[in-house]
Amino acid sequence: MLWNNVQKVLDEKSISIYRLSKLTGILDNTLYSYSRGISEPSFTNMCKIADALDVSLDVFRERR
């Protein structure tokens, strides 16, 4: 799941979902729905998350 990779970066940087919400402008309820697998983030929101965490989008890619 895509969010697992986001969560790894959040853990490494000690950033909470609430803080990520403030950094990205994405509602925390939306981020929580991503974390629970209820919905998947749009490309635009993934770009905001990557920018806020100062990582490349490639960090979040699932490789098979």
Coordinates of N, CA, C and O in Angstrom, one line a residue:
M1 N 0.8 -1.2 0.0 CA 0.0 0.0 0.0 C 0.9 1.2 0.0 O 1.9 1.3 0.7
L2 N 0.5 2.2 -0.8 CA 1.3 3.5 -0.9 C 1.5 4.1 0.4 O 2.6 4.6 0.7
W3 N 0.5 4.1 1.3 CA 0.7 4.9 2.5 C 1.8 4.3 3.4 O 2.4 5.0 4.2
N4 N 2.0 3.0 3.3 CA 3.1 2.4 4.1 C 4.4 3.1 3.9 O 5.2 3.4 4.9
N5 N 4.7 3.5 2.7 CA 6.0 4.2 2.4 C 5.9 5.6 2.9 O 6.9 6.2 3.4
V6 N 4.8 6.3 2.9 CA 4.6 7.6 3.5 C 4.8 7.5 5.0 O 5.6 8.3 5.6
Q7 N 4.2 6.5 5.6 CA 4.4 6.3 7.0 C 5.8 6.1 7.5 O 6.2 6.6 8.5
K8 N 6.6 5.4 6.7 CA 8.0 5.2 7.0 C 8.7 6.5 7.1 O 9.5 6.7 8.0
V9 N 8.5 7.4 6.1 CA 9.1 8.7 6.1 C 8.6 9.5 7.3 O 9.4 10.2 7.9
L10 N 7.3 9.5 7.5 CA 6.8 10.2 8.7 C 7.5 9.8 10.0 O 7.9 10.6 10.8
D11 N 7.6 8.5 10.1 CA 8.3 7.9 11.3 C 9.8 8.3 11.4 O 10.2 8.7 12.5
E12 N 10.5 8.3 10.3 CA 11.9 8.7 10.2 C 12.1 10.1 10.6 O 13.0 10.5 11.3
K13 N 11.1 11.0 10.2 CA 11.2 12.4 10.5 C 10.5 12.8 11.7 O 10.4 14.0 12.0
S14 N 9.8 11.9 12.4 CA 9.0 12.2 13.6 C 8.0 13.3 13.3 O 7.8 14.2 14.1
I15 N 7.2 13.0 12.2 CA 6.2 14.0 11.9 C 4.8 13.2 12.0 O 4.7 12.1 11.5
S16 N 3.9 13.9 12.7 CA 2.6 13.3 12.9 C 1.7 13.6 11.7 O 2.0 14.5 10.9
I17 N 0.6 12.9 11.5 CA -0.4 13.2 10.5 C -0.9 14.6 10.6 O -1.1 15.3 9.7
Y18 N -1.2 14.9 11.9 CA -1.7 16.3 12.2 C -0.7 17.3 11.6 O -1.1 18.3 11.0
R19 N 0.6 17.1 11.9 CA 1.6 18.1 11.4 C 1.7 18.1 9.9 O 1.8 19.1 9.3
L20 N 1.6 16.9 9.3 CA 1.7 16.8 7.9 C 0.5 17.5 7.3 O 0.6 18.2 6.2
S21 N -0.6 17.5 7.9 CA -1.8 18.2 7.5 C -1.5 19.7 7.4 O -1.9 20.4 6.5
K22 N -0.9 20.2 8.5 CA -0.6 21.6 8.5 C 0.5 22.0 7.5 O 0.4 23.1 6.9
L23 N 1.4 21.1 7.2 CA 2.5 21.4 6.2 C 1.9 21.4 4.8 O 2.4 22.1 3.9
T24 N 0.9 20.5 4.5 CA 0.4 20.3 3.2 C -0.8 21.1 2.8 O -1.1 21.3 1.7
G25 N -1.6 21.4 3.9 CA -2.9 22.0 3.6 C -4.0 21.0 3.3 O -5.1 21.3 3.0
I26 N -3.6 19.7 3.4 CA -4.6 18.6 3.2 C -5.2 18.3 4.6 O -4.6 18.2 5.6
L27 N -6.6 18.2 4.6 CA -7.3 18.0 5.8 C -6.8 16.7 6.5 O -6.5 15.7 5.9
D28 N -6.6 16.8 7.9 CA -6.1 15.6 8.6 C -7.1 14.5 8.4 O -6.6 13.3 8.4
N29 N -8.4 14.7 8.3 CA -9.3 13.6 8.1 C -9.0 12.9 6.8 O -9.1 11.6 6.7
T30 N -8.6 13.6 5.8 CA -8.3 13.0 4.5 C -7.0 12.2 4.6 O -6.9 11.1 4.1
L31 N -6.0 12.7 5.4 CA -4.8 12.0 5.6 C -5.0 10.7 6.4 O -4.5 9.6 6.1
Y32 N -5.9 10.8 7.4 CA -6.3 9.6 8.1 C -7.0 8.5 7.3 O -6.7 7.3 7.4
S33 N -7.8 9.0 6.3 CA -8.5 8.0 5.4 C -7.4 7.4 4.5 O -7.6 6.2 4.2
Y34 N -6.4 8.1 4.1 CA -5.3 7.4 3.4 C -4.6 6.4 4.2 O -4.3 5.3 3.8
S35 N -4.3 6.7 5.5 CA -3.6 5.8 6.3 C -4.4 4.6 6.7 O -3.8 3.5 6.9
R36 N -5.7 4.7 6.6 CA -6.5 3.5 6.9 C -6.9 2.7 5.7 O -7.6 1.7 5.8
G37 N -6.5 3.2 4.5 CA -6.8 2.5 3.3 C -8.2 2.7 2.8 O -8.6 2.0 1.9
I38 N -8.8 3.7 3.3 CA -10.2 4.0 2.9 C -10.2 4.7 1.5 O -11.1 4.4 0.7
S39 N -9.2 5.5 1.2 CA -9.0 6.1 -0.1 C -7.5 6.2 -0.4 O -6.7 6.1 0.5
E40 N -7.3 6.5 -1.7 CA -5.9 6.7 -2.1 C -5.7 8.1 -2.5 O -6.6 8.8 -3.0
P41 N -4.5 8.7 -2.2 CA -4.2 10.1 -2.5 C -4.2 10.3 -4.0 O -3.7 9.5 -4.7
S42 N -4.6 11.5 -4.3 CA -4.4 11.9 -5.7 C -3.0 12.3 -6.0 O -2.2 12.4 -5.1
F43 N -2.6 12.4 -7.3 CA -1.3 12.8 -7.6 C -0.9 14.1 -7.0 O 0.2 14.3 -6.5
T44 N -1.9 15.0 -7.1 CA -1.6 16.4 -6.5 C -1.3 16.3 -5.1 O -0.4 17.0 -4.6
N45 N -2.1 15.5 -4.3 CA -1.8 15.4 -2.9 C -0.5 14.7 -2.6 O 0.2 15.0 -1.7
M46 N -0.2 13.7 -3.4 CA 1.1 13.0 -3.2 C 2.3 14.0 -3.5 O 3.3 14.0 -2.8
C47 N 2.1 14.9 -4.4 CA 3.1 15.9 -4.7 C 3.3 16.8 -3.4 O 4.4 17.2 -3.0
K48 N 2.1 17.2 -2.9 CA 2.2 18.1 -1.7 C 2.8 17.4 -0.5 O 3.6 17.9 0.2
I49 N 2.5 16.1 -0.3 CA 3.1 15.3 0.7 C 4.6 15.1 0.5 O 5.4 15.3 1.5
A50 N 5.1 14.8 -0.7 CA 6.5 14.7 -1.0 C 7.2 16.0 -0.7 O 8.3 16.0 -0.1
D51 N 6.6 17.1 -1.2 CA 7.2 18.4 -1.0 C 7.4 18.7 0.5 O 8.4 19.2 1.0
A52 N 6.3 18.5 1.3 CA 6.3 18.8 2.7 C 7.4 17.9 3.4 O 8.0 18.4 4.4
L53 N 7.6 16.7 3.0 CA 8.5 15.8 3.6 C 9.9 15.9 3.0 O 10.8 15.2 3.5
D54 N 10.0 16.8 2.0 CA 11.3 17.0 1.3 C 11.9 15.7 0.8 O 13.1 15.4 1.0
V55 N 11.1 14.9 0.1 CA 11.5 13.7 -0.6 C 11.0 13.7 -2.0 O 10.1 14.4 -2.3
S56 N 11.6 12.8 -2.8 CA 11.1 12.6 -4.2 C 9.9 11.7 -4.2 O 9.7 10.9 -3.3
L57 N 9.0 11.9 -5.1 CA 7.9 11.0 -5.3 C 8.3 9.5 -5.4 O 7.6 8.6 -5.1
D58 N 9.5 9.3 -6.0 CA 10.0 8.0 -6.1 C 10.1 7.2 -4.8 O 10.0 6.0 -4.8
V59 N 10.3 7.9 -3.7 CA 10.4 7.3 -2.4 C 9.1 6.5 -2.1 O 9.1 5.5 -1.4
F60 N 7.9 7.0 -2.6 CA 6.6 6.4 -2.3 C 6.2 5.3 -3.3 O 5.2 4.7 -3.1
R61 N 7.0 5.1 -4.4 CA 6.6 4.1 -5.4 C 6.7 2.7 -4.8 O 7.6 2.4 -4.1
E62 N 5.7 1.9 -5.2 CA 5.7 0.5 -4.9 C 6.5 -0.2 -6.1 O 6.2 0.0 -7.2
R63 N 7.5 -1.0 -5.7 CA 8.3 -1.7 -6.7 C 7.9 -3.1 -6.6 O 7.9 -3.7 -5.6
R64 N 7.7 -3.7 -7.8 CA 7.3 -5.2 -7.8 C 8.3 -5.9 -8.6 O 9.0 -5.6 -9.4

